[in-house]
């Protein structure tokens, strides 16, 4: 038996723990397991036989002095087993950044001009035998792995080479499933209040964390009061919402904004005592640290693909809570969003969850409560004033409110307000105060902010399609979604509730009523939104009674919802699809509709040439619904290629949106608000919610040939030419 060595970094052959066995059998386990305490050589104090490794390292070797005594098992043939590297985390991280991160942004990308080669010592030789890693992708993966190892407090680790040259499609999907979803998950209770109350959009200047609780939720109120008392470091102030929330109240509370409570559930601890905890949900990422309306739908689709059914179900439960107490699915659960909704997608979201749990106890009750909430939202939000237009029978985004949206950057409206500041000889802050509290009257500004609030409710903030007109538009997107509500409700009432859906107030809903509503909306959309000449759906201006001419990717939503007839779908695919399809996927609007951009009409993020996950996902499902599978896979490949290329070339970045015309760096979007998810330090930790979802959903449409091509970052044009040959 080889002699034991005196170094503290002793490994054991015969007492491998479970974490290490998992790591050795699967080099792609998540970072928490891979870099657990038991994988750090600096924590293994020698009480057992030392594993024989390399004989000795040369004095000039770059390995740590403490590792020089590790001996190599002479019988090991490195060529027969995956190579593993023994790494001094801090030292290697420092030298890697010094040589490769030439622009000093804590990333290794194709824009860095370093030698793009690093040598690491093999574990089997105790770090003596060096092997080269080459290229941006391997080196950026090494940077990411070392950053994570450092996060977990590791000093020396053994890294499997397969983890550094992992197929990028597999790596990104693995990160989404095993890391990103968890990093984006929140719950509102005492365990997370210090994180969830944080709001980078709050410009009030206050440092108090506030949570607002509905009057009827007395148990929640008492819970949060106890949390504030027991955890003074939270600096938490618990408030009760008024029974009636007015636009004046919302304006005034902007001086002390806070988080809005969401659903809680009861559970028993190990001693049998009952406690409350928040029902979890997923946040978008970046600066958005709360539960958003339509983001949550797309995130839920991705969660369901990844088997996170309970999390997707919890998000539906939170929406039921919002409708019950706040009257609508909120733009997001902050006080300044109380008057504003977002695109309605609850029925489809609930049905998709139900399909995964329908054989479980309580599934039908879950569906019943979700559809009760959806019906309430339908009647009280979308089918009454001011959102419903009685003349056309269609609906509009048209939320109530006073003043300037407070969640925007302080300078966002400075150019707009400049002439008014000059007119009244006021600073921006002074005029904002005077205008919000109606000390000055400016009808043109009132009209502007009516439309601005509507744009934000639409989720498409901002775009020239909606600017200064949104509150008057019966948009294709909103009415397609409401048509889907009507058809979903009709089907569920008929098939699951035997055509008799009894609401909590005793009223009974039948499928026939909802069928008639759906047929009426489809007829209205055909009359007002469909252009036979253009083979496309357009928004309709209810004020000037004319159809818009802006070509928007929301036209695809008519396919997703089933509004289109087969003939209309065929014409749309033939004539209009080519207007939106570019190298990287579907652009939000056509170049022709955008027109010229410049100093006084800057780029908007929901316009050409940018692409967004919601537009891609709904287009995919729309094409699938009408049987256009070739077009579906083509668009899927383009979008996944865009995400994969940025991920490979730019240090694992996953961002909110992409410029689909940029061949090299599509993650760089030149529009207002920039791009969320860009500012990563060493490693991307959460991606972006609906982009994560679009990647996982898109992969379900990919065959093995598509996945291989994506893994090799094969450009779409080349890939499609190969398919034709």
XYZ file of C-alpha atoms in Angstrom:
725
model
C 0.000 0.000 0.000
C 1.441 3.419 -0.892
C 2.361 5.544 2.077
C -0.010 8.176 3.320
C 1.029 11.739 2.584
C 1.034 14.568 5.039
C -0.969 17.075 3.027
C -4.405 17.938 4.429
C -5.935 17.375 0.967
C -6.569 13.654 1.317
C -9.115 11.773 -0.772
C -10.549 8.356 0.093
C -11.304 5.489 -2.275
C -13.419 3.406 0.065
C -15.574 6.058 1.738
C -17.067 8.046 -1.133
C -20.162 9.865 0.047
C -23.434 10.013 -1.833
C -22.788 13.470 -3.300
C -19.471 12.364 -4.726
C -20.956 9.198 -6.207
C -23.635 11.305 -7.865
C -21.014 13.645 -9.212
C -18.808 10.865 -10.521
C -21.685 9.025 -12.195
C -23.255 12.205 -13.577
C -20.905 15.097 -14.323
C -23.875 17.308 -15.134
C -25.543 17.514 -11.734
C -26.426 21.024 -10.591
C -23.764 23.256 -9.099
C -25.066 22.881 -5.556
C -24.419 19.148 -5.685
C -21.305 19.296 -7.836
C -19.603 21.853 -5.623
C -20.930 20.591 -2.327
C -18.644 20.660 0.673
C -17.652 17.061 0.107
C -16.201 17.763 -3.325
C -13.653 20.249 -1.982
C -10.260 18.715 -1.326
C -9.549 21.373 1.296
C -12.250 19.875 3.557
C -11.034 16.276 3.520
C -8.815 15.763 6.511
C -6.780 12.606 6.288
C -8.279 9.889 8.415
C -8.322 7.264 5.705
C -6.045 5.760 3.099
C -4.875 8.275 0.552
C -5.787 7.769 -3.056
C -2.533 7.231 -4.950
C -2.126 9.875 -7.583
C 0.867 11.263 -9.454
C 4.417 10.802 -8.274
C 5.377 14.442 -7.815
C 5.026 17.731 -9.618
C 7.900 19.680 -11.032
C 9.028 22.606 -8.973
C 8.018 24.983 -11.722
C 4.480 23.660 -11.972
C 1.612 26.072 -11.496
C -0.301 23.785 -9.162
C -0.716 24.698 -5.530
C 2.143 23.682 -3.206
C -0.285 21.776 -0.995
C -1.096 19.469 -3.913
C 2.453 18.647 -4.927
C 2.608 15.553 -2.712
C -0.480 13.930 -4.236
C 0.567 10.765 -6.013
C -0.802 9.366 -9.247
C -2.197 5.859 -9.530
C 0.140 4.421 -12.118
C -2.414 2.025 -13.604
C -4.869 4.752 -14.608
C -5.177 5.180 -18.338
C -6.555 8.673 -18.891
C -7.575 7.858 -22.408
C -10.070 5.275 -21.180
C -11.896 7.575 -18.782
C -13.247 11.118 -19.037
C -10.538 13.581 -18.154
C -10.878 15.447 -14.858
C -8.979 18.526 -13.797
C -7.709 19.376 -10.346
C -8.178 23.123 -9.941
C -7.127 25.765 -7.458
C -10.306 27.856 -7.690
C -9.105 31.315 -6.688
C -5.758 31.125 -8.427
C -7.164 29.742 -11.675
C -10.041 32.187 -11.678
C -7.669 35.114 -11.267
C -5.267 33.987 -14.001
C -8.134 33.141 -16.353
C -9.653 36.591 -16.066
C -6.269 38.284 -16.337
C -5.384 36.537 -19.591
C -8.781 36.146 -21.253
C -11.156 38.867 -20.014
C -9.504 41.633 -21.978
C -12.435 44.061 -21.737
C -12.638 43.498 -17.957
C -16.375 42.858 -17.729
C -16.154 39.558 -15.793
C -17.119 37.623 -18.912
C -15.232 35.690 -21.578
C -16.824 36.309 -24.953
C -15.940 36.330 -28.638
C -15.188 40.040 -28.201
C -12.282 39.354 -25.850
C -8.879 39.294 -27.531
C -6.977 36.981 -25.211
C -5.092 33.890 -26.447
C -8.206 31.738 -25.842
C -6.183 28.915 -24.382
C -5.669 27.797 -20.781
C -3.810 24.804 -19.353
C -5.210 22.750 -16.484
C -3.620 19.891 -14.602
C -5.302 16.501 -14.682
C -6.614 15.085 -11.431
C -5.091 11.685 -12.160
C -1.623 13.231 -12.151
C -2.244 15.420 -9.129
C -2.160 18.433 -11.394
C 1.226 17.552 -12.885
C 0.201 16.697 -16.446
C -1.250 19.740 -18.198
C -3.924 19.787 -20.870
C -5.151 22.718 -22.900
C -8.658 24.118 -23.062
C -9.270 26.205 -26.141
C -11.895 28.550 -27.502
C -14.443 30.975 -26.125
C -17.051 28.386 -25.200
C -14.817 26.111 -23.112
C -13.120 29.016 -21.382
C -16.356 30.825 -20.591
C -17.730 27.564 -19.198
C -14.612 27.273 -17.041
C -15.168 30.827 -15.809
C -18.769 29.977 -14.970
C -17.813 26.794 -13.124
C -15.084 28.500 -11.128
C -17.439 31.344 -10.216
C -19.977 28.833 -8.934
C -17.339 26.872 -7.034
C -16.257 30.106 -5.374
C -19.888 30.907 -4.534
C -20.039 27.635 -2.607
C -16.823 28.388 -0.764
C -14.650 25.838 -2.527
C -10.872 26.270 -2.651
C -9.849 23.234 -4.696
C -12.200 21.263 -6.917
C -12.104 18.492 -9.452
C -13.925 19.458 -12.668
C -14.954 16.898 -15.256
C -13.930 17.969 -18.764
C -17.375 16.948 -19.998
C -18.787 19.788 -17.939
C -16.637 22.273 -19.855
C -17.336 21.061 -23.380
C -20.948 20.029 -22.797
C -23.249 20.348 -25.791
C -24.606 23.916 -25.445
C -28.214 22.861 -26.026
C -27.950 20.303 -23.256
C -26.109 22.732 -21.002
C -28.627 25.545 -21.360
C -31.599 23.238 -20.936
C -29.937 21.686 -17.883
C -29.319 25.100 -16.348
C -32.904 26.177 -16.948
C -34.292 23.026 -15.337
C -31.866 22.713 -12.454
C -30.809 26.271 -11.660
C -32.656 29.104 -13.386
C -36.202 28.158 -12.333
C -35.137 27.860 -8.712
C -33.275 31.176 -8.849
C -36.423 32.895 -10.154
C -38.783 31.288 -7.638
C -40.213 33.445 -4.863
C -42.817 33.117 -2.145
C -44.188 35.848 0.077
C -43.639 34.880 3.695
C -41.254 35.592 6.535
C -38.497 33.471 5.025
C -38.176 35.612 1.901
C -39.559 39.068 2.700
C -36.121 40.663 2.682
C -35.682 39.489 -0.936
C -39.179 39.838 -2.352
C -39.845 43.321 -0.958
C -36.821 44.658 -2.810
C -37.941 46.886 -5.680
C -35.452 48.604 -7.969
C -38.333 50.511 -9.582
C -39.248 52.300 -6.328
C -38.222 55.960 -6.617
C -39.984 57.125 -3.439
C -36.720 57.323 -1.496
C -38.121 55.362 1.464
C -36.211 52.432 2.962
C -39.202 50.806 4.647
C -40.369 47.445 3.310
C -44.158 47.454 3.025
C -46.674 44.751 2.379
C -50.346 45.492 1.773
C -52.877 42.858 2.820
C -56.576 42.630 1.814
C -58.999 43.456 4.636
C -60.582 39.999 4.591
C -57.229 38.238 5.050
C -56.971 38.775 8.820
C -54.869 35.656 9.314
C -52.337 36.931 6.796
C -52.286 40.341 8.458
C -51.533 38.800 11.845
C -48.872 36.582 10.288
C -47.007 39.513 8.744
C -47.320 41.593 11.909
C -45.647 38.766 13.835
C -42.955 38.532 11.191
C -42.293 42.280 11.489
C -41.996 41.955 15.260
C -39.890 38.788 15.260
C -37.569 40.014 12.478
C -36.898 43.701 13.112
C -34.078 43.628 10.559
C -36.758 43.351 7.847
C -37.864 46.914 8.615
C -41.329 45.736 7.594
C -44.465 47.803 7.728
C -47.761 45.922 7.341
C -50.676 47.836 5.811
C -54.332 46.953 5.211
C -55.776 47.791 1.806
C -58.981 49.858 1.763
C -62.123 47.967 0.803
C -62.448 50.148 -2.296
C -59.299 51.086 -4.147
C -59.676 54.332 -6.078
C -57.363 55.990 -8.551
C -56.760 58.754 -5.997
C -55.710 56.200 -3.394
C -53.326 54.515 -5.837
C -51.805 57.876 -6.764
C -51.325 58.846 -3.117
C -49.849 55.500 -2.103
C -47.118 55.977 -4.692
C -45.420 57.933 -1.905
C -45.240 54.729 0.116
C -45.357 51.888 -2.427
C -45.255 48.285 -1.401
C -45.783 44.654 -2.217
C -49.301 43.241 -2.520
C -49.933 40.014 -0.617
C -50.541 36.822 -2.571
C -51.945 33.428 -1.650
C -50.721 31.490 1.375
C -51.163 27.854 2.325
C -51.175 25.963 5.605
C -48.721 23.208 6.422
C -47.721 21.149 9.461
C -44.175 21.143 10.764
C -42.367 18.112 12.177
C -44.028 18.635 15.550
C -47.507 18.773 14.063
C -47.986 22.520 14.475
C -49.786 24.404 11.711
C -48.134 27.357 10.006
C -48.619 29.585 6.986
C -46.273 29.893 4.035
C -46.515 31.690 0.724
C -47.627 29.890 -2.418
C -44.560 30.031 -4.697
C -44.349 31.752 -8.058
C -41.737 32.654 -10.667
C -40.568 36.207 -11.336
C -39.338 37.346 -14.774
C -35.783 38.209 -13.671
C -33.596 41.260 -14.118
C -35.131 44.271 -12.380
C -38.518 42.541 -12.112
C -38.808 40.932 -8.691
C -42.565 40.355 -8.421
C -45.226 38.162 -10.041
C -46.216 39.512 -13.442
C -49.392 38.822 -15.376
C -48.652 37.425 -18.798
C -45.021 36.537 -18.007
C -46.397 33.977 -15.566
C -48.420 32.221 -18.265
C -45.402 31.624 -20.491
C -43.231 30.701 -17.524
C -45.880 28.162 -16.505
C -45.735 26.542 -19.954
C -42.000 26.085 -19.552
C -42.378 24.810 -16.003
C -44.850 22.178 -17.160
C -42.430 20.980 -19.850
C -39.784 20.647 -17.128
C -42.077 18.755 -14.758
C -42.509 21.626 -12.281
C -46.271 21.146 -12.096
C -46.703 22.267 -8.482
C -44.990 25.573 -9.228
C -47.168 26.201 -12.288
C -50.253 25.286 -10.248
C -49.189 27.684 -7.495
C -49.056 30.526 -9.997
C -52.669 29.824 -10.978
C -53.605 29.868 -7.282
C -51.970 33.271 -6.943
C -53.970 34.568 -9.902
C -57.173 33.313 -8.310
C -56.183 35.247 -5.181
C -55.507 38.404 -7.210
C -58.870 38.310 -8.947
C -60.643 37.656 -5.654
C -59.085 40.574 -3.791
C -57.724 42.973 -6.412
C -60.398 42.472 -9.052
C -58.048 41.441 -11.835
C -54.852 39.642 -12.731
C -52.456 42.451 -12.025
C -49.738 43.819 -14.233
C -47.690 42.770 -11.171
C -48.285 42.610 -7.423
C -47.086 46.101 -6.457
C -49.359 48.906 -5.299
C -48.666 51.066 -8.353
C -50.106 48.307 -10.573
C -53.455 48.017 -8.754
C -55.509 49.589 -11.553
C -53.741 47.804 -14.384
C -54.127 44.291 -15.740
C -52.230 42.444 -18.485
C -53.128 40.140 -21.408
C -55.662 37.576 -20.047
C -54.407 33.995 -20.313
C -55.829 32.308 -17.212
C -58.158 29.742 -18.817
C -55.474 28.158 -20.976
C -52.992 28.285 -18.103
C -55.410 26.521 -15.745
C -56.344 23.912 -18.357
C -52.712 23.040 -19.056
C -52.073 22.550 -15.343
C -55.288 20.541 -15.016
C -54.149 18.140 -17.750
C -51.185 17.250 -15.534
C -53.160 16.794 -12.308
C -56.613 15.653 -13.477
C -56.254 12.248 -11.841
C -55.293 13.746 -8.500
C -57.645 14.502 -5.641
C -58.946 18.068 -5.762
C -58.130 18.618 -9.445
C -61.726 19.363 -10.440
C -62.085 21.818 -7.560
C -58.895 23.551 -8.718
C -60.319 23.900 -12.227
C -63.651 25.109 -10.863
C -62.037 27.861 -8.786
C -59.795 28.941 -11.663
C -62.722 29.207 -14.064
C -64.867 31.034 -11.512
C -62.047 33.576 -11.279
C -61.701 33.782 -15.076
C -65.433 34.409 -15.490
C -65.335 37.164 -12.866
C -62.383 38.765 -14.638
C -64.130 38.446 -18.005
C -67.314 40.156 -16.795
C -65.888 42.847 -14.524
C -62.675 43.787 -16.342
C -62.903 43.075 -20.046
C -66.640 43.247 -20.776
C -67.562 46.441 -18.965
C -66.618 50.113 -19.184
C -64.152 51.490 -19.932
C -62.491 48.524 -21.642
C -65.502 47.180 -23.564
C -66.588 49.005 -26.722
C -70.336 48.505 -27.098
C -70.490 49.529 -30.765
C -68.071 46.892 -32.073
C -68.562 44.377 -29.277
C -64.778 44.185 -28.954
C -62.538 45.035 -25.997
C -59.615 47.391 -25.436
C -56.745 47.872 -23.033
C -57.949 50.917 -21.094
C -56.993 51.016 -17.388
C -57.906 53.841 -15.031
C -55.366 56.013 -13.226
C -54.022 59.466 -12.489
C -50.716 61.055 -13.348
C -47.432 59.665 -14.566
C -46.582 55.954 -14.188
C -44.246 55.879 -11.174
C -42.383 52.669 -11.990
C -40.512 54.219 -14.924
C -37.050 55.727 -14.723
C -37.103 59.334 -13.518
C -35.920 60.611 -16.911
C -38.234 58.455 -19.047
C -40.758 61.218 -19.784
C -38.360 64.158 -19.508
C -38.425 64.937 -23.239
C -42.233 64.791 -23.294
C -42.596 66.983 -20.217
C -39.881 69.478 -21.171
C -42.207 72.036 -22.817
C -44.581 71.898 -19.826
C -41.732 72.383 -17.373
C -40.707 75.430 -19.367
C -44.304 76.675 -19.573
C -44.746 76.602 -15.788
C -41.110 77.347 -14.933
C -40.860 74.161 -12.879
C -38.320 71.394 -12.413
C -39.236 67.873 -13.477
C -40.038 66.930 -9.879
C -42.145 70.047 -9.326
C -44.150 69.602 -12.502
C -44.690 65.891 -11.821
C -46.136 66.753 -8.409
C -48.332 69.553 -9.808
C -49.623 67.422 -12.668
C -50.262 64.276 -10.629
C -52.334 66.254 -8.113
C -54.170 68.245 -10.799
C -52.769 71.574 -9.721
C -52.271 72.216 -13.418
C -54.622 71.064 -16.168
C -53.182 69.714 -19.394
C -55.756 67.735 -21.427
C -53.195 66.691 -24.020
C -51.059 65.122 -21.312
C -54.130 63.429 -19.841
C -54.784 61.838 -23.212
C -51.148 60.827 -23.619
C -51.007 59.079 -20.252
C -54.377 57.394 -20.812
C -52.812 55.690 -23.810
C -49.499 55.143 -22.021
C -51.226 53.257 -19.195
C -53.074 51.196 -21.804
C -49.796 50.316 -23.529
C -48.414 49.071 -20.221
C -51.541 47.022 -19.578
C -51.131 45.438 -23.013
C -47.698 44.148 -22.011
C -46.262 45.671 -25.196
C -44.579 48.627 -23.595
C -43.561 50.263 -25.783
C -44.268 50.218 -29.540
C -45.271 52.690 -32.219
C -48.196 50.368 -32.937
C -49.856 51.494 -29.712
C -48.283 54.847 -28.875
C -50.875 57.623 -28.362
C -53.732 55.374 -29.572
C -53.745 52.210 -27.452
C -56.753 53.016 -25.240
C -58.914 53.390 -28.370
C -57.731 50.218 -30.106
C -59.663 46.976 -30.209
C -56.429 45.034 -30.603
C -56.085 41.681 -32.289
C -54.162 40.289 -29.322
C -56.679 41.149 -26.597
C -59.708 39.991 -28.556
C -58.015 36.772 -29.630
C -57.291 36.053 -25.967
C -60.898 36.776 -24.976
C -62.135 34.534 -27.786
C -59.936 31.814 -26.271
C -61.537 32.515 -22.870
C -64.992 32.091 -24.394
C -64.196 28.848 -26.212
C -62.268 27.412 -23.247
C -65.111 28.185 -20.852
C -67.709 26.736 -23.234
C -65.742 23.498 -23.563
C -65.002 23.123 -19.850
C -68.591 23.842 -18.835
C -69.862 21.263 -21.336
C -67.297 18.490 -20.992
C -66.180 18.665 -17.362
C -69.160 20.205 -15.563
C -71.954 18.512 -17.546
C -73.102 21.805 -19.041
C -74.082 23.228 -15.662
C -71.500 25.450 -14.020
C -72.908 26.863 -10.774
C -71.138 30.021 -9.657
C -70.636 30.806 -5.946
C -73.476 33.358 -6.107
C -75.884 30.697 -7.400
C -75.964 31.811 -11.026
C -75.621 29.026 -13.567
C -73.466 29.180 -16.678
C -74.125 26.992 -19.731
C -71.891 26.250 -22.701
C -74.412 27.695 -25.164
C -74.034 31.186 -23.729
C -70.266 31.079 -24.137
C -70.513 29.546 -27.615
C -72.670 32.472 -28.714
C -70.205 34.949 -27.234
C -67.327 33.289 -29.061
C -69.188 33.282 -32.393
C -70.122 36.931 -31.917
C -66.521 37.938 -31.183
C -65.198 35.967 -34.126
C -67.686 37.706 -36.423
C -66.713 41.087 -35.017
C -63.007 40.352 -35.462
C -63.607 39.279 -39.043
C -65.494 42.525 -39.679
C -63.174 44.937 -37.908
C -59.760 43.249 -37.607
C -59.368 40.994 -40.647
C -58.156 42.460 -43.937
C -58.867 40.199 -46.855
C -56.756 42.356 -49.146
C -53.716 42.226 -46.855
C -54.317 38.670 -45.572
C -53.670 39.855 -42.035
C -55.402 40.885 -38.809
C -55.023 44.524 -37.759
C -56.039 46.507 -34.671
C -59.221 48.559 -35.014
C -59.469 52.188 -33.839
C -62.841 52.527 -32.107
C -62.559 56.317 -31.897
C -61.927 57.053 -35.571
C -63.650 53.851 -36.716
C -60.886 52.646 -38.978
C -58.482 49.775 -39.153
C -54.841 50.318 -38.226
C -52.199 49.667 -40.852
C -49.437 48.585 -38.457
C -48.353 44.999 -39.205
C -47.822 43.242 -35.875
C -46.835 39.722 -34.894
C -49.949 39.716 -32.705
C -51.705 38.615 -35.912
C -50.394 35.130 -35.099
C -52.515 35.167 -31.947
C -55.618 34.717 -34.095
C -54.166 31.343 -35.106
C -53.250 30.413 -31.541
C -56.769 31.176 -30.302
C -58.512 29.485 -33.222
C -60.132 32.673 -34.497
C -58.872 32.123 -38.047
C -60.778 29.988 -40.502
C -58.629 27.443 -42.366
C -58.792 29.667 -45.466
C -57.702 32.740 -43.508
C -54.872 30.795 -41.901
C -53.668 29.588 -45.302
C -53.710 33.112 -46.744
C -51.956 34.507 -43.696
C -49.191 31.886 -43.857
C -48.681 32.382 -47.567
C -48.813 36.191 -47.722
C -48.026 37.554 -44.266
C -45.683 35.093 -42.563
C -42.755 36.107 -44.820
C -43.141 39.726 -43.639
C -42.306 38.708 -40.055
C -39.824 35.882 -40.567
C -36.178 36.950 -40.373
C -32.956 35.110 -39.676
C -33.528 34.873 -35.929
C -37.270 34.189 -35.722
C -40.394 36.350 -35.809
C -39.974 40.093 -35.358
C -42.553 41.950 -33.263
C -43.539 44.175 -36.183
C -42.523 44.621 -39.794
C -39.803 46.980 -40.940
C -42.292 48.742 -43.201
C -44.607 49.520 -40.298
C -41.782 50.876 -38.164
C -40.672 53.503 -40.642
C -37.653 55.688 -39.967
C -36.231 55.989 -36.468
C -34.110 58.895 -35.319
C -33.510 61.420 -32.583
C -37.166 62.368 -32.190
C -38.592 58.909 -32.876
C -36.182 56.456 -31.202
C -36.409 52.687 -31.413
C -39.108 51.012 -29.326
C -38.464 47.603 -27.824
C -41.664 45.963 -29.138
C -40.967 46.985 -32.730
C -38.758 45.744 -35.544
C -36.095 44.324 -35.399
C -36.716 42.864 -31.940
C -38.198 39.484 -31.143
C -39.870 38.321 -27.940
C -40.659 34.918 -26.481
C -44.460 35.424 -26.259
C -44.659 36.181 -29.979
C -42.645 33.081 -30.840
C -44.502 30.700 -28.526
C -48.002 31.745 -29.568
C -46.987 31.643 -33.241
C -45.633 28.109 -32.804
C -48.801 26.824 -31.204
C -50.887 28.673 -33.785
C -49.043 27.029 -36.654
C -49.353 23.655 -34.954
C -53.099 24.157 -34.505
C -53.605 24.595 -38.253
C -51.157 21.873 -39.275
C -48.242 23.981 -40.555
C -45.528 21.820 -39.048
C -42.745 22.684 -41.506
C -43.193 26.392 -40.862
C -43.394 25.694 -37.140
C -40.074 23.869 -37.008
C -38.405 26.478 -39.173
C -39.429 29.268 -36.825
C -38.521 27.214 -33.760
C -35.044 26.574 -35.132
C -34.465 30.244 -35.898
C -35.422 31.360 -32.384
C -33.509 28.630 -30.553
C -30.467 29.338 -32.703
C -30.615 33.012 -31.658
C -30.671 32.093 -27.975
C -28.045 29.353 -28.321
C -25.618 31.540 -30.270
C -25.705 34.275 -27.642
C -25.349 31.653 -24.924
C -22.262 30.118 -26.570
C -20.491 33.284 -27.685
C -21.304 35.560 -24.750
C -20.584 33.675 -21.547
C -23.928 31.904 -21.110
C -26.098 35.011 -21.318
C -29.898 34.633 -21.580
C -31.760 37.922 -21.917
C -35.277 39.362 -22.023
C -35.461 39.955 -25.790
C -33.298 39.735 -28.917
C -32.530 41.786 -32.011
C -33.307 39.137 -34.596
C -31.367 40.837 -37.376
C -28.002 40.980 -35.587
C -25.939 38.048 -36.796
C -23.162 38.335 -34.208
C -24.670 39.707 -31.003
C -28.490 39.432 -31.061
C -28.685 39.883 -27.298
C -27.755 43.547 -27.723
C -30.976 45.477 -28.228
C -30.738 49.155 -29.052
C -34.018 50.470 -27.690
C -35.344 52.133 -24.576
C -34.997 50.151 -21.323
C -31.967 48.272 -22.682
C -32.093 44.534 -22.125
C -32.632 42.706 -18.847
C -30.164 39.911 -18.078
C -27.110 41.444 -19.766
C -25.159 42.404 -16.660
C -23.851 39.040 -15.517
C -20.704 38.674 -13.435
C -18.908 35.442 -14.215
C -22.023 33.348 -14.688
C -25.704 33.756 -15.578
C -27.694 32.757 -12.511
C -31.328 32.927 -13.624
C -31.700 33.586 -17.349
C -34.987 35.348 -18.052
C -38.326 33.745 -17.258
C -40.188 33.580 -20.538
C -37.010 33.078 -22.579
C -36.166 30.091 -20.383
C -39.673 28.817 -21.099
C -39.420 29.390 -24.847
C -36.207 27.373 -24.981
C -37.703 24.397 -23.186
C -40.930 24.569 -25.207
C -39.036 24.973 -28.470
C -36.951 21.864 -27.799
C -40.135 19.780 -27.632
C -40.647 20.581 -31.331
C -37.073 19.681 -32.309
C -36.021 16.379 -33.786
C -32.523 14.983 -33.234
C -31.236 16.557 -36.460
C -32.339 20.016 -35.309
C -30.810 19.536 -31.857
C -27.466 18.455 -33.312
C -27.412 21.460 -35.616
C -28.287 23.813 -32.771
C -25.531 22.303 -30.642
C -23.073 23.039 -33.436
C -24.501 26.580 -33.829
C -25.314 25.907 -37.462
C -26.715 29.055 -39.020
C -30.367 28.756 -40.067
C -29.629 29.497 -43.723
C -27.047 26.722 -43.865
C -29.240 24.322 -41.943
C -32.227 24.814 -44.215
C -30.135 24.460 -47.355
C -28.808 21.160 -46.030
C -32.341 19.953 -45.430
C -33.335 20.739 -49.024
C -30.413 18.828 -50.551
